[in-house]
Structure formats: structure tokens, C-alpha cells
Amino acid sequence: MYHWHTRTKTGRVEELNAAAPDLWVELAPVDADKLDVGEGDVVRVESPRGAVEGRARLTGGRPGVVFVPFHFGSWNDPSDRDPNERAANELTPAAWDPVSKQPLLKSGAVRVTRVAASGGVPAPAPSTTASEPALASRPGGRS
């Protein structure tokens, strides 16, 4: 809702950046429980092609599905992170549909691991969209 494509335009809008400043990783609460992940915990999402790290957002999403917005790449990352650490499309297969030639940038198998406790910092995901927290009372930062 706040950003589209790779934020080449929306990434320059102060209000949109304030609403969704960085990538996040959406998990269903049942999956988060299995991984010992709480709201805001830093998680690593890995595929055979690469990895990204972001804060977890526990949503009402379908169990077994991980969502990472693809809007956050490297073009305007002010941090010292690796340029691809925010680029979700780096995780997807390097393949395309043989008929339409559409790249397979919407899905792929990943592994999620907890990297760090939230320290009280929530995920940077908007709370007024489909990214609304499912369990607002569930704190992150468990040891």
C-alpha cells in the first residue's frame, strides 16, 4: 500500500518512508511459535540463492507461508549492509515461465531462523494493512 516496485519513486516520499521504512518478514503465529520468534525479533530468511534479514511481523497469514516485501533493495539503503540484504527478489529462483517469459519472482522455498531478540523494537511493517499484527499482545525479545 505504501510502496510499489523498487521504491525508486515512493522511496523519496518522506511520509511513505515513515509508514514503511524497511523490510519486514511476515509469519503466521503458529510458525513463529515453532521457531521461537516473537514480534519484532530479527530473523534471517534464506534460500539457495541468498538471504535477507528483517524484523518479524506476526500476522493472520497462512501457516507455512513467509512474506517479505520486494520493495526494499539496495538503491537507497543508508546503512552499511550488503547491498542485497534487503532485496527479497534475490531469494527467488532464477527461472521464468517458458511461455510468458514472466520471471518467478513471487515464490520460492526458504528457511527462517531467529537471529536476535526484538529488544522491544517492533517490526517496521504498517499496522493498518494486511500486515496488521495478529497478536498485538505477544512481545518479542524472548531469550
mmCIF file with all atom_site columns, C-alpha atoms in Angstrom:
data_model
loop_
_atom_site.group_PDB
_atom_site.id
_atom_site.type_symbol
_atom_site.label_atom_id
_atom_site.label_alt_id
_atom_site.label_comp_id
_atom_site.label_asym_id
_atom_site.label_entity_id
_atom_site.label_seq_id
_atom_site.pdbx_PDB_ins_code
_atom_site.Cartn_x
_atom_site.Cartn_y
_atom_site.Cartn_z
_atom_site.occupancy
_atom_site.B_iso_or_equiv
_atom_site.pdbx_formal_charge
_atom_site.auth_seq_id
_atom_site.auth_comp_id
_atom_site.auth_asym_id
_atom_site.auth_atom_id
_atom_site.pdbx_PDB_model_num
ATOM 1   C CA . MET A 1 1   ? 0.000  0.000   0.000   1.00 0.00 ? 1   MET A CA 1
ATOM 2   C CA . TYR A 1 2   ? 2.804  2.429   0.835   1.00 0.00 ? 2   TYR A CA 1
ATOM 3   C CA . HIS A 1 3   ? 5.439  1.473   -1.726  1.00 0.00 ? 3   HIS A CA 1
ATOM 4   C CA . TRP A 1 4   ? 5.459  -0.106  -5.141  1.00 0.00 ? 4   TRP A CA 1
ATOM 5   C CA . HIS A 1 5   ? 8.035  -1.588  -7.459  1.00 0.00 ? 5   HIS A CA 1
ATOM 6   C CA . THR A 1 6   ? 11.505 -0.964  -6.036  1.00 0.00 ? 6   THR A CA 1
ATOM 7   C CA . ARG A 1 7   ? 10.639 2.353   -4.358  1.00 0.00 ? 7   ARG A CA 1
ATOM 8   C CA . THR A 1 8   ? 12.501 4.378   -6.987  1.00 0.00 ? 8   THR A CA 1
ATOM 9   C CA . LYS A 1 9   ? 9.724  6.953   -6.634  1.00 0.00 ? 9   LYS A CA 1
ATOM 10  C CA . THR A 1 10  ? 7.936  6.139   -3.387  1.00 0.00 ? 10  THR A CA 1
ATOM 11  C CA . GLY A 1 11  ? 11.259 5.798   -1.558  1.00 0.00 ? 11  GLY A CA 1
ATOM 12  C CA . ARG A 1 12  ? 11.718 9.530   -1.951  1.00 0.00 ? 12  ARG A CA 1
ATOM 13  C CA . VAL A 1 13  ? 8.453  10.399  -0.200  1.00 0.00 ? 13  VAL A CA 1
ATOM 14  C CA . GLU A 1 14  ? 9.056  11.156  3.484   1.00 0.00 ? 14  GLU A CA 1
ATOM 15  C CA . GLU A 1 15  ? 5.544  10.161  4.617   1.00 0.00 ? 15  GLU A CA 1
ATOM 16  C CA . LEU A 1 16  ? 5.690  6.800   2.830   1.00 0.00 ? 16  LEU A CA 1
ATOM 17  C CA . ASN A 1 17  ? 9.119  6.034   4.251   1.00 0.00 ? 17  ASN A CA 1
ATOM 18  C CA . ALA A 1 18  ? 7.857  6.887   7.720   1.00 0.00 ? 18  ALA A CA 1
ATOM 19  C CA . ALA A 1 19  ? 4.927  4.488   7.256   1.00 0.00 ? 19  ALA A CA 1
ATOM 20  C CA . ALA A 1 20  ? 7.077  1.603   5.931   1.00 0.00 ? 20  ALA A CA 1
ATOM 21  C CA . PRO A 1 21  ? 10.775 2.401   6.474   1.00 0.00 ? 21  PRO A CA 1
ATOM 22  C CA . ASP A 1 22  ? 12.361 -1.021  5.995   1.00 0.00 ? 22  ASP A CA 1
ATOM 23  C CA . LEU A 1 23  ? 11.602 -4.585  5.031   1.00 0.00 ? 23  LEU A CA 1
ATOM 24  C CA . TRP A 1 24  ? 9.883  -6.959  7.425   1.00 0.00 ? 24  TRP A CA 1
ATOM 25  C CA . VAL A 1 25  ? 9.174  -10.678 7.452   1.00 0.00 ? 25  VAL A CA 1
ATOM 26  C CA . GLU A 1 26  ? 5.586  -11.835 7.922   1.00 0.00 ? 26  GLU A CA 1
ATOM 27  C CA . LEU A 1 27  ? 4.987  -15.152 9.657   1.00 0.00 ? 27  LEU A CA 1
ATOM 28  C CA . ALA A 1 28  ? 1.886  -16.918 10.887  1.00 0.00 ? 28  ALA A CA 1
ATOM 29  C CA . PRO A 1 29  ? 1.835  -17.141 14.704  1.00 0.00 ? 29  PRO A CA 1
ATOM 30  C CA . VAL A 1 30  ? 1.858  -20.961 14.595  1.00 0.00 ? 30  VAL A CA 1
ATOM 31  C CA . ASP A 1 31  ? 5.090  -20.889 12.559  1.00 0.00 ? 31  ASP A CA 1
ATOM 32  C CA . ALA A 1 32  ? 6.612  -18.219 14.800  1.00 0.00 ? 32  ALA A CA 1
ATOM 33  C CA . ASP A 1 33  ? 5.910  -20.422 17.844  1.00 0.00 ? 33  ASP A CA 1
ATOM 34  C CA . LYS A 1 34  ? 7.778  -23.330 16.230  1.00 0.00 ? 34  LYS A CA 1
ATOM 35  C CA . LEU A 1 35  ? 10.738 -21.046 15.503  1.00 0.00 ? 35  LEU A CA 1
ATOM 36  C CA . ASP A 1 36  ? 10.650 -19.296 18.905  1.00 0.00 ? 36  ASP A CA 1
ATOM 37  C CA . VAL A 1 37  ? 10.131 -15.978 17.120  1.00 0.00 ? 37  VAL A CA 1
ATOM 38  C CA . GLY A 1 38  ? 8.244  -13.068 18.644  1.00 0.00 ? 38  GLY A CA 1
ATOM 39  C CA . GLU A 1 39  ? 7.004  -9.810  17.152  1.00 0.00 ? 39  GLU A CA 1
ATOM 40  C CA . GLY A 1 40  ? 9.970  -7.662  16.148  1.00 0.00 ? 40  GLY A CA 1
ATOM 41  C CA . ASP A 1 41  ? 12.614 -10.365 16.539  1.00 0.00 ? 41  ASP A CA 1
ATOM 42  C CA . VAL A 1 42  ? 15.279 -10.209 13.827  1.00 0.00 ? 42  VAL A CA 1
ATOM 43  C CA . VAL A 1 43  ? 15.007 -13.222 11.528  1.00 0.00 ? 43  VAL A CA 1
ATOM 44  C CA . ARG A 1 44  ? 17.073 -14.468 8.608   1.00 0.00 ? 44  ARG A CA 1
ATOM 45  C CA . VAL A 1 45  ? 15.259 -15.739 5.520   1.00 0.00 ? 45  VAL A CA 1
ATOM 46  C CA . GLU A 1 46  ? 17.460 -17.948 3.332   1.00 0.00 ? 46  GLU A CA 1
ATOM 47  C CA . SER A 1 47  ? 17.084 -19.697 0.018   1.00 0.00 ? 47  SER A CA 1
ATOM 48  C CA . PRO A 1 48  ? 19.689 -21.391 -2.163  1.00 0.00 ? 48  PRO A CA 1
ATOM 49  C CA . ARG A 1 49  ? 20.185 -18.010 -3.877  1.00 0.00 ? 49  ARG A CA 1
ATOM 50  C CA . GLY A 1 50  ? 20.707 -15.690 -0.936  1.00 0.00 ? 50  GLY A CA 1
ATOM 51  C CA . ALA A 1 51  ? 19.466 -14.321 2.370   1.00 0.00 ? 51  ALA A CA 1
ATOM 52  C CA . VAL A 1 52  ? 17.773 -11.268 3.850   1.00 0.00 ? 52  VAL A CA 1
ATOM 53  C CA . GLU A 1 53  ? 17.326 -10.214 7.447   1.00 0.00 ? 53  GLU A CA 1
ATOM 54  C CA . GLY A 1 54  ? 14.452 -8.248  8.880   1.00 0.00 ? 54  GLY A CA 1
ATOM 55  C CA . ARG A 1 55  ? 12.160 -7.911  11.854  1.00 0.00 ? 55  ARG A CA 1
ATOM 56  C CA . ALA A 1 56  ? 9.337  -10.414 12.201  1.00 0.00 ? 56  ALA A CA 1
ATOM 57  C CA . ARG A 1 57  ? 5.706  -9.361  11.948  1.00 0.00 ? 57  ARG A CA 1
ATOM 58  C CA . LEU A 1 58  ? 3.268  -11.990 13.188  1.00 0.00 ? 58  LEU A CA 1
ATOM 59  C CA . THR A 1 59  ? 0.148  -11.702 11.057  1.00 0.00 ? 59  THR A CA 1
ATOM 60  C CA . GLY A 1 60  ? -3.007 -13.608 10.252  1.00 0.00 ? 60  GLY A CA 1
ATOM 61  C CA . GLY A 1 61  ? -1.271 -15.114 7.227   1.00 0.00 ? 61  GLY A CA 1
ATOM 62  C CA . ARG A 1 62  ? -1.488 -18.739 6.192   1.00 0.00 ? 62  ARG A CA 1
ATOM 63  C CA . PRO A 1 63  ? 0.727  -21.176 8.135   1.00 0.00 ? 63  PRO A CA 1
ATOM 64  C CA . GLY A 1 64  ? 3.756  -22.264 6.145   1.00 0.00 ? 64  GLY A CA 1
ATOM 65  C CA . VAL A 1 65  ? 3.853  -19.038 4.120   1.00 0.00 ? 65  VAL A CA 1
ATOM 66  C CA . VAL A 1 66  ? 6.535  -16.388 4.609   1.00 0.00 ? 66  VAL A CA 1
ATOM 67  C CA . PHE A 1 67  ? 6.052  -12.924 3.115   1.00 0.00 ? 67  PHE A CA 1
ATOM 68  C CA . VAL A 1 68  ? 8.838  -10.407 2.536   1.00 0.00 ? 68  VAL A CA 1
ATOM 69  C CA . PRO A 1 69  ? 8.017  -7.250  0.552   1.00 0.00 ? 69  PRO A CA 1
ATOM 70  C CA . PHE A 1 70  ? 10.213 -6.845  -2.501  1.00 0.00 ? 70  PHE A CA 1
ATOM 71  C CA . HIS A 1 71  ? 10.171 -3.046  -2.373  1.00 0.00 ? 71  HIS A CA 1
ATOM 72  C CA . PHE A 1 72  ? 13.379 -2.761  -0.373  1.00 0.00 ? 72  PHE A CA 1
ATOM 73  C CA . GLY A 1 73  ? 16.524 -3.210  -2.421  1.00 0.00 ? 73  GLY A CA 1
ATOM 74  C CA . SER A 1 74  ? 19.864 -1.529  -2.285  1.00 0.00 ? 74  SER A CA 1
ATOM 75  C CA . TRP A 1 75  ? 19.457 1.659   -4.307  1.00 0.00 ? 75  TRP A CA 1
ATOM 76  C CA . ASN A 1 76  ? 18.846 3.924   -1.308  1.00 0.00 ? 76  ASN A CA 1
ATOM 77  C CA . ASP A 1 77  ? 19.899 1.879   1.710   1.00 0.00 ? 77  ASP A CA 1
ATOM 78  C CA . PRO A 1 78  ? 21.690 4.316   4.032   1.00 0.00 ? 78  PRO A CA 1
ATOM 79  C CA . SER A 1 79  ? 23.178 1.550   6.184   1.00 0.00 ? 79  SER A CA 1
ATOM 80  C CA . ASP A 1 80  ? 26.411 -0.326  5.740   1.00 0.00 ? 80  ASP A CA 1
ATOM 81  C CA . ARG A 1 81  ? 24.597 -3.579  4.965   1.00 0.00 ? 81  ARG A CA 1
ATOM 82  C CA . ASP A 1 82  ? 25.413 -5.749  1.983   1.00 0.00 ? 82  ASP A CA 1
ATOM 83  C CA . PRO A 1 83  ? 23.505 -4.266  -0.990  1.00 0.00 ? 83  PRO A CA 1
ATOM 84  C CA . ASN A 1 84  ? 21.312 -7.359  -1.386  1.00 0.00 ? 84  ASN A CA 1
ATOM 85  C CA . GLU A 1 85  ? 20.413 -7.915  2.294   1.00 0.00 ? 85  GLU A CA 1
ATOM 86  C CA . ARG A 1 86  ? 17.087 -6.145  1.766   1.00 0.00 ? 86  ARG A CA 1
ATOM 87  C CA . ALA A 1 87  ? 16.321 -7.443  -1.732  1.00 0.00 ? 87  ALA A CA 1
ATOM 88  C CA . ALA A 1 88  ? 13.688 -10.177 -1.434  1.00 0.00 ? 88  ALA A CA 1
ATOM 89  C CA . ASN A 1 89  ? 13.898 -10.958 -5.144  1.00 0.00 ? 89  ASN A CA 1
ATOM 90  C CA . GLU A 1 90  ? 17.444 -12.204 -4.541  1.00 0.00 ? 90  GLU A CA 1
ATOM 91  C CA . LEU A 1 91  ? 15.838 -15.197 -2.799  1.00 0.00 ? 91  LEU A CA 1
ATOM 92  C CA . THR A 1 92  ? 13.628 -16.325 -5.668  1.00 0.00 ? 92  THR A CA 1
ATOM 93  C CA . PRO A 1 93  ? 14.558 -18.820 -8.387  1.00 0.00 ? 93  PRO A CA 1
ATOM 94  C CA . ALA A 1 94  ? 16.463 -17.641 -11.452 1.00 0.00 ? 94  ALA A CA 1
ATOM 95  C CA . ALA A 1 95  ? 13.796 -19.058 -13.737 1.00 0.00 ? 95  ALA A CA 1
ATOM 96  C CA . TRP A 1 96  ? 10.853 -17.890 -15.799 1.00 0.00 ? 96  TRP A CA 1
ATOM 97  C CA . ASP A 1 97  ? 7.691  -19.196 -17.368 1.00 0.00 ? 97  ASP A CA 1
ATOM 98  C CA . PRO A 1 98  ? 8.577  -20.727 -20.754 1.00 0.00 ? 98  PRO A CA 1
ATOM 99  C CA . VAL A 1 99  ? 5.506  -19.265 -22.472 1.00 0.00 ? 99  VAL A CA 1
ATOM 100 C CA . SER A 1 100 ? 5.069  -15.773 -20.980 1.00 0.00 ? 100 SER A CA 1
ATOM 101 C CA . LYS A 1 101 ? 8.729  -15.292 -20.002 1.00 0.00 ? 101 LYS A CA 1
ATOM 102 C CA . GLN A 1 102 ? 7.478  -13.903 -16.675 1.00 0.00 ? 102 GLN A CA 1
ATOM 103 C CA . PRO A 1 103 ? 10.201 -14.320 -14.014 1.00 0.00 ? 103 PRO A CA 1
ATOM 104 C CA . LEU A 1 104 ? 9.333  -16.415 -10.967 1.00 0.00 ? 104 LEU A CA 1
ATOM 105 C CA . LEU A 1 105 ? 9.738  -13.521 -8.551  1.00 0.00 ? 105 LEU A CA 1
ATOM 106 C CA . LYS A 1 106 ? 6.700  -14.307 -6.414  1.00 0.00 ? 106 LYS A CA 1
ATOM 107 C CA . SER A 1 107 ? 7.603  -17.591 -4.738  1.00 0.00 ? 107 SER A CA 1
ATOM 108 C CA . GLY A 1 108 ? 10.363 -19.883 -3.582  1.00 0.00 ? 108 GLY A CA 1
ATOM 109 C CA . ALA A 1 109 ? 11.273 -22.209 -0.743  1.00 0.00 ? 109 ALA A CA 1
ATOM 110 C CA . VAL A 1 110 ? 13.013 -20.537 2.209   1.00 0.00 ? 110 VAL A CA 1
ATOM 111 C CA . ARG A 1 111 ? 14.294 -21.311 5.693   1.00 0.00 ? 111 ARG A CA 1
ATOM 112 C CA . VAL A 1 112 ? 13.637 -18.860 8.535   1.00 0.00 ? 112 VAL A CA 1
ATOM 113 C CA . THR A 1 113 ? 15.838 -18.644 11.620  1.00 0.00 ? 113 THR A CA 1
ATOM 114 C CA . ARG A 1 114 ? 15.761 -16.287 14.583  1.00 0.00 ? 114 ARG A CA 1
ATOM 115 C CA . VAL A 1 115 ? 18.880 -14.097 14.726  1.00 0.00 ? 115 VAL A CA 1
ATOM 116 C CA . ALA A 1 116 ? 18.180 -11.762 17.637  1.00 0.00 ? 116 ALA A CA 1
ATOM 117 C CA . ALA A 1 117 ? 15.563 -10.728 20.149  1.00 0.00 ? 117 ALA A CA 1
ATOM 118 C CA . SER A 1 118 ? 13.499 -7.666  19.382  1.00 0.00 ? 118 SER A CA 1
ATOM 119 C CA . GLY A 1 119 ? 14.811 -5.631  22.301  1.00 0.00 ? 119 GLY A CA 1
ATOM 120 C CA . GLY A 1 120 ? 11.385 -4.035  22.359  1.00 0.00 ? 120 GLY A CA 1
ATOM 121 C CA . VAL A 1 121 ? 11.658 -2.795  18.762  1.00 0.00 ? 121 VAL A CA 1
ATOM 122 C CA . PRO A 1 122 ? 8.605  -3.726  16.658  1.00 0.00 ? 122 PRO A CA 1
ATOM 123 C CA . ALA A 1 123 ? 8.685  -4.722  13.009  1.00 0.00 ? 123 ALA A CA 1
ATOM 124 C CA . PRO A 1 124 ? 8.677  -1.726  10.645  1.00 0.00 ? 124 PRO A CA 1
ATOM 125 C CA . ALA A 1 125 ? 5.600  -3.101  8.859   1.00 0.00 ? 125 ALA A CA 1
ATOM 126 C CA . PRO A 1 126 ? 2.499  -0.952  8.577   1.00 0.00 ? 126 PRO A CA 1
ATOM 127 C CA . SER A 1 127 ? -0.192 -1.886  11.080  1.00 0.00 ? 127 SER A CA 1
ATOM 128 C CA . THR A 1 128 ? -3.134 -0.592  9.039   1.00 0.00 ? 128 THR A CA 1
ATOM 129 C CA . THR A 1 129 ? -2.956 -3.070  6.144   1.00 0.00 ? 129 THR A CA 1
ATOM 130 C CA . ALA A 1 130 ? -2.720 -6.835  5.670   1.00 0.00 ? 130 ALA A CA 1
ATOM 131 C CA . SER A 1 131 ? 0.472  -6.553  7.738   1.00 0.00 ? 131 SER A CA 1
ATOM 132 C CA . GLU A 1 132 ? -1.565 -5.781  10.848  1.00 0.00 ? 132 GLU A CA 1
ATOM 133 C CA . PRO A 1 133 ? -0.174 -7.719  13.842  1.00 0.00 ? 133 PRO A CA 1
ATOM 134 C CA . ALA A 1 134 ? -2.210 -10.825 14.662  1.00 0.00 ? 134 ALA A CA 1
ATOM 135 C CA . LEU A 1 135 ? -1.153 -10.886 18.290  1.00 0.00 ? 135 LEU A CA 1
ATOM 136 C CA . ALA A 1 136 ? -0.558 -7.339  19.448  1.00 0.00 ? 136 ALA A CA 1
ATOM 137 C CA . SER A 1 137 ? -0.020 -8.569  22.993  1.00 0.00 ? 137 SER A CA 1
ATOM 138 C CA . ARG A 1 138 ? 2.717  -11.099 22.087  1.00 0.00 ? 138 ARG A CA 1
ATOM 139 C CA . PRO A 1 139 ? 6.051  -9.494  22.937  1.00 0.00 ? 139 PRO A CA 1
ATOM 140 C CA . GLY A 1 140 ? 9.245  -10.285 21.121  1.00 0.00 ? 140 GLY A CA 1
ATOM 141 C CA . GLY A 1 141 ? 12.626 -10.372 22.732  1.00 0.00 ? 141 GLY A CA 1
ATOM 142 C CA . ARG A 1 142 ? 12.438 -13.750 24.422  1.00 0.00 ? 142 ARG A CA 1
ATOM 143 C CA . SER A 1 143 ? 15.801 -15.248 25.263  1.00 0.00 ? 143 SER A CA 1
#
